[in-house]
Amino acid sequence: PVTETSTIKKKISSKELEKLIAAEEETPADNEEPEIDVESKQAESSDKKTEKKLTRKEQKALEKKLAFEKLVAPTAESDQFSISQASTQNRQAQLFETAIDIKIENFSISARGNDLFVNANLNIANGRRYGLVGPNGMGKTTLLKHIANRQLAIPPNIDVLLCEQEVQADEKSALEILLIADVKRVKLLEEQKQLEAQLETSRDNDLQDKLRHVYDELKAINADAAEPKARRILAGLGFTSKMIS
């Protein structure tokens, strides 16, 4: 016996075919996935990889490099003064980090359009004491203030502290006079003392926030190291331990 298999085909009209096609186009496929911004994903991935690659040592080196570039920026302006100094190459930047001498080349400082220094060079050797001599109004104090504020390229491991010209003779030691010359530190310590006294009788959140901010500011300027720093400066100027205290 022979078994025959027959296929029954149903005829579909053209209208029914169009409806089926339209319905298929409107229905999303099961495996269809939302569009992904490939470029942004790659950028995020690249950023994450870069962050992972930077070790703590490399991050610290990068921060030092950025700080140095800020110091040797071609021009810098304050309220009354404009400053320019020569740019420095990468090799010089590395030497700058560990320098014990101050060497600034081709710097200019002007005040309200009047030139005080034009393409000047400054060399201060470690271990030597210098006196800055000149007529009033020639820029002596201005130069010292720019050095103290590190608006000129001063190596980061060199301590700088500026005392005002007029020092009142009293019972204060040389160390105390030098410490009170750091006006910002003195102001923050006084504010800290006042806030701590107020918090002894109050738990006001605003006072606590202010005190935390003062702590952060003191930490940022390394206030705890102020006295050892002042002692080093005085010793460098030839003060004995007895004279310092």
PDB file of C-alpha atoms in Angstrom:
ATOM      1  CA  PRO A   1       0.000   0.000   0.000  1.00  0.00           C
ATOM      2  CA  VAL A   2       1.212   3.450  -0.826  1.00  0.00           C
ATOM      3  CA  THR A   3       0.650   6.295   1.596  1.00  0.00           C
ATOM      4  CA  GLU A   4       0.284   9.648  -0.010  1.00  0.00           C
ATOM      5  CA  THR A   5       0.815  12.851   1.877  1.00  0.00           C
ATOM      6  CA  SER A   6      -0.890  15.803   0.510  1.00  0.00           C
ATOM      7  CA  THR A   7      -0.255  19.435   1.465  1.00  0.00           C
ATOM      8  CA  ILE A   8      -3.223  21.668   1.611  1.00  0.00           C
ATOM      9  CA  LYS A   9      -2.430  25.248   0.725  1.00  0.00           C
ATOM     10  CA  LYS A  10      -4.775  28.001   1.606  1.00  0.00           C
ATOM     11  CA  LYS A  11      -4.932  30.931  -0.688  1.00  0.00           C
ATOM     12  CA  ILE A  12      -4.463  34.348   0.967  1.00  0.00           C
ATOM     13  CA  SER A  13      -5.797  37.432  -0.618  1.00  0.00           C
ATOM     14  CA  SER A  14      -3.533  40.468  -1.194  1.00  0.00           C
ATOM     15  CA  LYS A  15      -5.408  42.505   1.438  1.00  0.00           C
ATOM     16  CA  GLU A  16      -4.882  39.828   4.092  1.00  0.00           C
ATOM     17  CA  LEU A  17      -1.197  39.658   3.172  1.00  0.00           C
ATOM     18  CA  GLU A  18      -0.811  43.428   3.620  1.00  0.00           C
ATOM     19  CA  LYS A  19      -2.476  43.215   7.067  1.00  0.00           C
ATOM     20  CA  LEU A  20      -0.100  40.446   8.167  1.00  0.00           C
ATOM     21  CA  ILE A  21       2.953  42.417   7.038  1.00  0.00           C
ATOM     22  CA  ALA A  22       1.743  45.571   8.817  1.00  0.00           C
ATOM     23  CA  ALA A  23       1.066  43.658  12.043  1.00  0.00           C
ATOM     24  CA  GLU A  24       4.532  42.082  11.928  1.00  0.00           C
ATOM     25  CA  GLU A  25       6.198  45.476  11.506  1.00  0.00           C
ATOM     26  CA  GLU A  26       4.316  46.951  14.492  1.00  0.00           C
ATOM     27  CA  THR A  27       5.137  44.032  16.825  1.00  0.00           C
ATOM     28  CA  PRO A  28       8.671  44.345  18.332  1.00  0.00           C
ATOM     29  CA  ALA A  29      10.875  41.321  18.125  1.00  0.00           C
ATOM     30  CA  ASP A  30      11.441  39.374  21.338  1.00  0.00           C
ATOM     31  CA  ASN A  31      15.193  39.685  21.088  1.00  0.00           C
ATOM     32  CA  GLU A  32      15.165  43.376  20.213  1.00  0.00           C
ATOM     33  CA  GLU A  33      17.385  45.405  22.571  1.00  0.00           C
ATOM     34  CA  PRO A  34      17.314  49.126  23.318  1.00  0.00           C
ATOM     35  CA  GLU A  35      19.766  51.293  21.438  1.00  0.00           C
ATOM     36  CA  ILE A  36      23.038  51.921  23.246  1.00  0.00           C
ATOM     37  CA  ASP A  37      25.222  54.962  22.834  1.00  0.00           C
ATOM     38  CA  VAL A  38      28.403  53.073  22.052  1.00  0.00           C
ATOM     39  CA  GLU A  39      30.619  56.157  22.031  1.00  0.00           C
ATOM     40  CA  SER A  40      29.536  57.337  25.489  1.00  0.00           C
ATOM     41  CA  LYS A  41      29.941  53.824  26.917  1.00  0.00           C
ATOM     42  CA  GLN A  42      33.436  53.593  25.443  1.00  0.00           C
ATOM     43  CA  ALA A  43      34.313  57.023  26.854  1.00  0.00           C
ATOM     44  CA  GLU A  44      33.083  56.033  30.326  1.00  0.00           C
ATOM     45  CA  SER A  45      35.023  52.789  30.124  1.00  0.00           C
ATOM     46  CA  SER A  46      38.140  54.662  29.044  1.00  0.00           C
ATOM     47  CA  ASP A  47      37.788  57.126  31.931  1.00  0.00           C
ATOM     48  CA  LYS A  48      37.421  54.300  34.425  1.00  0.00           C
ATOM     49  CA  LYS A  49      40.492  52.562  33.034  1.00  0.00           C
ATOM     50  CA  THR A  50      42.475  55.786  33.288  1.00  0.00           C
ATOM     51  CA  GLU A  51      41.414  56.245  36.907  1.00  0.00           C
ATOM     52  CA  LYS A  52      42.397  52.685  37.729  1.00  0.00           C
ATOM     53  CA  LYS A  53      45.793  53.051  36.081  1.00  0.00           C
ATOM     54  CA  LEU A  54      46.759  56.078  38.214  1.00  0.00           C
ATOM     55  CA  THR A  55      48.391  54.890  41.413  1.00  0.00           C
ATOM     56  CA  ARG A  56      48.519  57.067  44.495  1.00  0.00           C
ATOM     57  CA  LYS A  57      52.135  57.984  43.689  1.00  0.00           C
ATOM     58  CA  GLU A  58      51.222  58.937  40.122  1.00  0.00           C
ATOM     59  CA  GLN A  59      48.255  60.978  41.346  1.00  0.00           C
ATOM     60  CA  LYS A  60      50.519  62.871  43.752  1.00  0.00           C
ATOM     61  CA  ALA A  61      53.027  63.515  40.958  1.00  0.00           C
ATOM     62  CA  LEU A  62      50.226  64.795  38.731  1.00  0.00           C
ATOM     63  CA  GLU A  63      49.011  67.171  41.450  1.00  0.00           C
ATOM     64  CA  LYS A  64      52.554  68.509  41.917  1.00  0.00           C
ATOM     65  CA  LYS A  65      52.907  69.008  38.179  1.00  0.00           C
ATOM     66  CA  LEU A  66      49.637  70.944  38.006  1.00  0.00           C
ATOM     67  CA  ALA A  67      50.674  73.077  40.980  1.00  0.00           C
ATOM     68  CA  PHE A  68      54.002  73.814  39.332  1.00  0.00           C
ATOM     69  CA  GLU A  69      52.360  74.728  36.032  1.00  0.00           C
ATOM     70  CA  LYS A  70      50.146  77.134  37.943  1.00  0.00           C
ATOM     71  CA  LEU A  71      53.192  78.723  39.553  1.00  0.00           C
ATOM     72  CA  VAL A  72      55.039  79.217  36.273  1.00  0.00           C
ATOM     73  CA  ALA A  73      52.041  80.299  34.220  1.00  0.00           C
ATOM     74  CA  PRO A  74      53.132  82.950  31.688  1.00  0.00           C
ATOM     75  CA  THR A  75      50.950  85.643  33.245  1.00  0.00           C
ATOM     76  CA  ALA A  76      49.179  86.103  36.537  1.00  0.00           C
ATOM     77  CA  GLU A  77      47.178  89.064  37.785  1.00  0.00           C
ATOM     78  CA  SER A  78      46.139  90.249  41.224  1.00  0.00           C
ATOM     79  CA  ASP A  79      44.099  93.272  42.180  1.00  0.00           C
ATOM     80  CA  GLN A  80      46.867  95.805  41.580  1.00  0.00           C
ATOM     81  CA  PHE A  81      49.791  93.894  40.102  1.00  0.00           C
ATOM     82  CA  SER A  82      50.497  91.971  36.938  1.00  0.00           C
ATOM     83  CA  ILE A  83      53.232  89.340  36.851  1.00  0.00           C
ATOM     84  CA  SER A  84      54.943  87.378  34.115  1.00  0.00           C
ATOM     85  CA  GLN A  85      57.759  84.865  34.251  1.00  0.00           C
ATOM     86  CA  ALA A  86      59.538  82.496  31.904  1.00  0.00           C
ATOM     87  CA  SER A  87      58.001  79.069  31.318  1.00  0.00           C
ATOM     88  CA  THR A  88      59.925  75.993  32.446  1.00  0.00           C
ATOM     89  CA  GLN A  89      60.640  72.723  30.660  1.00  0.00           C
ATOM     90  CA  ASN A  90      59.728  69.289  32.051  1.00  0.00           C
ATOM     91  CA  ARG A  91      63.278  68.532  33.198  1.00  0.00           C
ATOM     92  CA  GLN A  92      63.449  71.821  35.047  1.00  0.00           C
ATOM     93  CA  ALA A  93      60.074  71.080  36.613  1.00  0.00           C
ATOM     94  CA  GLN A  94      61.461  67.871  38.114  1.00  0.00           C
ATOM     95  CA  LEU A  95      64.485  69.696  39.546  1.00  0.00           C
ATOM     96  CA  PHE A  96      62.165  72.401  40.868  1.00  0.00           C
ATOM     97  CA  GLU A  97      60.433  69.918  43.193  1.00  0.00           C
ATOM     98  CA  THR A  98      63.609  69.235  45.200  1.00  0.00           C
ATOM     99  CA  ALA A  99      65.414  72.568  44.795  1.00  0.00           C
ATOM    100  CA  ILE A 100      66.946  74.195  47.877  1.00  0.00           C
ATOM    101  CA  ASP A 101      67.780  77.456  46.082  1.00  0.00           C
ATOM    102  CA  ILE A 102      65.428  80.024  44.587  1.00  0.00           C
ATOM    103  CA  LYS A 103      66.150  80.786  40.954  1.00  0.00           C
ATOM    104  CA  ILE A 104      63.642  82.847  38.982  1.00  0.00           C
ATOM    105  CA  GLU A 105      64.517  84.016  35.487  1.00  0.00           C
ATOM    106  CA  ASN A 106      63.020  86.721  33.299  1.00  0.00           C
ATOM    107  CA  PHE A 107      60.183  87.812  35.559  1.00  0.00           C
ATOM    108  CA  SER A 108      58.370  91.125  35.367  1.00  0.00           C
ATOM    109  CA  ILE A 109      56.114  92.870  37.885  1.00  0.00           C
ATOM    110  CA  SER A 110      54.130  96.025  37.258  1.00  0.00           C
ATOM    111  CA  ALA A 111      51.797  97.996  39.508  1.00  0.00           C
ATOM    112  CA  ARG A 112      48.931  99.893  37.888  1.00  0.00           C
ATOM    113  CA  GLY A 113      50.826 100.145  34.634  1.00  0.00           C
ATOM    114  CA  ASN A 114      54.140 101.151  36.228  1.00  0.00           C
ATOM    115  CA  ASP A 115      56.980  98.682  35.699  1.00  0.00           C
ATOM    116  CA  LEU A 116      58.784  97.686  38.892  1.00  0.00           C
ATOM    117  CA  PHE A 117      60.779  94.764  37.493  1.00  0.00           C
ATOM    118  CA  VAL A 118      61.306  94.020  33.795  1.00  0.00           C
ATOM    119  CA  ASN A 119      62.907  90.730  32.669  1.00  0.00           C
ATOM    120  CA  ALA A 120      64.640  90.512  36.050  1.00  0.00           C
ATOM    121  CA  ASN A 121      66.452  87.499  37.514  1.00  0.00           C
ATOM    122  CA  LEU A 122      66.382  86.465  41.172  1.00  0.00           C
ATOM    123  CA  ASN A 123      68.876  84.027  42.701  1.00  0.00           C
ATOM    124  CA  ILE A 124      68.796  83.179  46.416  1.00  0.00           C
ATOM    125  CA  ALA A 125      71.289  80.529  47.526  1.00  0.00           C
ATOM    126  CA  ASN A 126      70.585  78.222  50.438  1.00  0.00           C
ATOM    127  CA  GLY A 127      72.505  79.103  53.610  1.00  0.00           C
ATOM    128  CA  ARG A 128      73.134  82.748  52.745  1.00  0.00           C
ATOM    129  CA  ARG A 129      71.512  85.803  54.313  1.00  0.00           C
ATOM    130  CA  TYR A 130      70.533  88.734  52.125  1.00  0.00           C
ATOM    131  CA  GLY A 131      69.602  92.357  52.644  1.00  0.00           C
ATOM    132  CA  LEU A 132      67.286  94.077  50.155  1.00  0.00           C
ATOM    133  CA  VAL A 133      68.386  97.696  49.793  1.00  0.00           C
ATOM    134  CA  GLY A 134      66.871 100.485  47.706  1.00  0.00           C
ATOM    135  CA  PRO A 135      64.859 103.738  47.756  1.00  0.00           C
ATOM    136  CA  ASN A 136      61.225 103.750  48.836  1.00  0.00           C
ATOM    137  CA  GLY A 137      58.713 102.889  46.139  1.00  0.00           C
ATOM    138  CA  MET A 138      61.112 100.794  44.051  1.00  0.00           C
ATOM    139  CA  GLY A 139      59.320  97.493  44.741  1.00  0.00           C
ATOM    140  CA  LYS A 140      61.210  95.897  47.638  1.00  0.00           C
ATOM    141  CA  THR A 141      58.101  95.121  49.695  1.00  0.00           C
ATOM    142  CA  THR A 142      56.172  94.176  46.560  1.00  0.00           C
ATOM    143  CA  LEU A 143      58.824  91.625  45.605  1.00  0.00           C
ATOM    144  CA  LEU A 144      58.849  90.116  49.096  1.00  0.00           C
ATOM    145  CA  LYS A 145      55.052  89.853  49.153  1.00  0.00           C
ATOM    146  CA  HIS A 146      55.006  88.108  45.779  1.00  0.00           C
ATOM    147  CA  ILE A 147      57.611  85.654  47.046  1.00  0.00           C
ATOM    148  CA  ALA A 148      55.697  85.049  50.302  1.00  0.00           C
ATOM    149  CA  ASN A 149      52.413  84.526  48.424  1.00  0.00           C
ATOM    150  CA  ARG A 150      54.220  82.204  45.978  1.00  0.00           C
ATOM    151  CA  GLN A 151      53.070  84.241  43.016  1.00  0.00           C
ATOM    152  CA  LEU A 152      56.574  83.670  41.719  1.00  0.00           C
ATOM    153  CA  ALA A 153      57.938  80.153  41.203  1.00  0.00           C
ATOM    154  CA  ILE A 154      59.169  79.215  44.678  1.00  0.00           C
ATOM    155  CA  PRO A 155      60.087  75.516  45.190  1.00  0.00           C
ATOM    156  CA  PRO A 156      57.422  73.799  47.333  1.00  0.00           C
ATOM    157  CA  ASN A 157      59.891  72.492  49.933  1.00  0.00           C
ATOM    158  CA  ILE A 158      61.171  75.999  50.777  1.00  0.00           C
ATOM    159  CA  ASP A 159      59.492  77.680  53.762  1.00  0.00           C
ATOM    160  CA  VAL A 160      58.519  81.328  53.293  1.00  0.00           C
ATOM    161  CA  LEU A 161      57.059  83.635  55.928  1.00  0.00           C
ATOM    162  CA  LEU A 162      56.803  87.412  55.627  1.00  0.00           C
ATOM    163  CA  CYS A 163      56.938  89.800  58.596  1.00  0.00           C
ATOM    164  CA  GLU A 164      55.810  93.399  58.260  1.00  0.00           C
ATOM    165  CA  GLN A 165      58.441  96.132  58.157  1.00  0.00           C
ATOM    166  CA  GLU A 166      57.442  97.679  61.472  1.00  0.00           C
ATOM    167  CA  VAL A 167      57.881  95.302  64.408  1.00  0.00           C
ATOM    168  CA  GLN A 168      56.973  96.742  67.805  1.00  0.00           C
ATOM    169  CA  ALA A 169      59.578  96.051  70.476  1.00  0.00           C
ATOM    170  CA  ASP A 170      57.932  94.256  73.399  1.00  0.00           C
ATOM    171  CA  GLU A 171      58.308  91.171  75.556  1.00  0.00           C
ATOM    172  CA  LYS A 172      57.395  88.761  72.749  1.00  0.00           C
ATOM    173  CA  SER A 173      60.058  86.296  71.675  1.00  0.00           C
ATOM    174  CA  ALA A 174      61.336  86.111  68.106  1.00  0.00           C
ATOM    175  CA  LEU A 175      59.340  82.900  67.682  1.00  0.00           C
ATOM    176  CA  GLU A 176      56.095  84.543  68.829  1.00  0.00           C
ATOM    177  CA  ILE A 177      56.632  87.528  66.535  1.00  0.00           C
ATOM    178  CA  LEU A 178      57.183  85.216  63.597  1.00  0.00           C
ATOM    179  CA  LEU A 179      54.096  83.133  64.395  1.00  0.00           C
ATOM    180  CA  ILE A 180      51.754  86.123  64.655  1.00  0.00           C
ATOM    181  CA  ALA A 181      53.013  87.282  61.261  1.00  0.00           C
ATOM    182  CA  ASP A 182      50.920  84.441  59.806  1.00  0.00           C
ATOM    183  CA  VAL A 183      47.700  86.475  59.974  1.00  0.00           C
ATOM    184  CA  LYS A 184      45.458  83.809  58.445  1.00  0.00           C
ATOM    185  CA  ARG A 185      46.541  81.162  60.944  1.00  0.00           C
ATOM    186  CA  VAL A 186      46.097  83.539  63.893  1.00  0.00           C
ATOM    187  CA  LYS A 187      42.601  84.479  62.708  1.00  0.00           C
ATOM    188  CA  LEU A 188      41.554  80.842  62.254  1.00  0.00           C
ATOM    189  CA  LEU A 189      42.872  79.848  65.690  1.00  0.00           C
ATOM    190  CA  GLU A 190      40.963  82.708  67.296  1.00  0.00           C
ATOM    191  CA  GLU A 191      37.789  81.692  65.452  1.00  0.00           C
ATOM    192  CA  GLN A 192      38.310  78.085  66.538  1.00  0.00           C
ATOM    193  CA  LYS A 193      38.643  79.174  70.173  1.00  0.00           C
ATOM    194  CA  GLN A 194      35.436  81.244  70.026  1.00  0.00           C
ATOM    195  CA  LEU A 195      33.391  78.493  68.356  1.00  0.00           C
ATOM    196  CA  GLU A 196      34.573  75.833  70.798  1.00  0.00           C
ATOM    197  CA  ALA A 197      33.606  78.114  73.718  1.00  0.00           C
ATOM    198  CA  GLN A 198      30.124  78.658  72.246  1.00  0.00           C
ATOM    199  CA  LEU A 199      29.631  74.921  71.679  1.00  0.00           C
ATOM    200  CA  GLU A 200      30.250  74.231  75.366  1.00  0.00           C
ATOM    201  CA  THR A 201      26.782  75.650  76.074  1.00  0.00           C
ATOM    202  CA  SER A 202      25.101  75.008  72.726  1.00  0.00           C
ATOM    203  CA  ARG A 203      24.633  72.207  70.204  1.00  0.00           C
ATOM    204  CA  ASP A 204      23.720  74.444  67.308  1.00  0.00           C
ATOM    205  CA  ASN A 205      24.321  72.687  63.980  1.00  0.00           C
ATOM    206  CA  ASP A 206      25.449  75.898  62.283  1.00  0.00           C
ATOM    207  CA  LEU A 207      28.170  76.387  64.888  1.00  0.00           C
ATOM    208  CA  GLN A 208      29.324  72.806  64.423  1.00  0.00           C
ATOM    209  CA  ASP A 209      29.474  73.276  60.647  1.00  0.00           C
ATOM    210  CA  LYS A 210      31.497  76.476  61.076  1.00  0.00           C
ATOM    211  CA  LEU A 211      33.902  74.729  63.423  1.00  0.00           C
ATOM    212  CA  ARG A 212      34.387  71.851  60.969  1.00  0.00           C
ATOM    213  CA  HIS A 213      35.120  74.404  58.254  1.00  0.00           C
ATOM    214  CA  VAL A 214      37.727  76.084  60.484  1.00  0.00           C
ATOM    215  CA  TYR A 215      39.332  72.692  61.186  1.00  0.00           C
ATOM    216  CA  ASP A 216      39.522  72.043  57.437  1.00  0.00           C
ATOM    217  CA  GLU A 217      41.099  75.452  56.815  1.00  0.00           C
ATOM    218  CA  LEU A 218      43.700  74.907  59.532  1.00  0.00           C
ATOM    219  CA  LYS A 219      44.521  71.508  58.106  1.00  0.00           C
ATOM    220  CA  ALA A 220      44.827  72.956  54.597  1.00  0.00           C
ATOM    221  CA  ILE A 221      47.449  75.510  55.694  1.00  0.00           C
ATOM    222  CA  ASN A 222      49.238  72.883  57.819  1.00  0.00           C
ATOM    223  CA  ALA A 223      48.795  74.988  60.946  1.00  0.00           C
ATOM    224  CA  ASP A 224      50.261  72.323  63.250  1.00  0.00           C
ATOM    225  CA  ALA A 225      53.619  72.667  61.488  1.00  0.00           C
ATOM    226  CA  ALA A 226      53.767  76.465  61.906  1.00  0.00           C
ATOM    227  CA  GLU A 227      56.019  76.489  64.979  1.00  0.00           C
ATOM    228  CA  PRO A 228      58.626  74.000  63.658  1.00  0.00           C
ATOM    229  CA  LYS A 229      58.579  75.920  60.378  1.00  0.00           C
ATOM    230  CA  ALA A 230      59.177  79.236  62.193  1.00  0.00           C
ATOM    231  CA  ARG A 231      62.040  77.717  64.194  1.00  0.00           C
ATOM    232  CA  ARG A 232      63.705  76.512  60.985  1.00  0.00           C
ATOM    233  CA  ILE A 233      63.417  79.986  59.466  1.00  0.00           C
ATOM    234  CA  LEU A 234      64.924  81.681  62.529  1.00  0.00           C
ATOM    235  CA  ALA A 235      67.718  79.117  62.743  1.00  0.00           C
ATOM    236  CA  GLY A 236      68.449  79.755  59.079  1.00  0.00           C
ATOM    237  CA  LEU A 237      68.793  83.458  59.876  1.00  0.00           C
ATOM    238  CA  GLY A 238      71.371  82.695  62.548  1.00  0.00           C
ATOM    239  CA  PHE A 239      69.185  82.832  65.664  1.00  0.00           C
ATOM    240  CA  THR A 240      70.338  80.616  68.524  1.00  0.00           C
ATOM    241  CA  SER A 241      67.895  78.484  70.526  1.00  0.00           C
ATOM    242  CA  LYS A 242      68.046  81.022  73.359  1.00  0.00           C
ATOM    243  CA  MET A 243      67.336  83.924  70.987  1.00  0.00           C
ATOM    244  CA  ILE A 244      64.410  82.064  69.405  1.00  0.00           C
ATOM    245  CA  SER A 245      62.717  81.357  72.744  1.00  0.00           C
TER     246      SER A 245
END
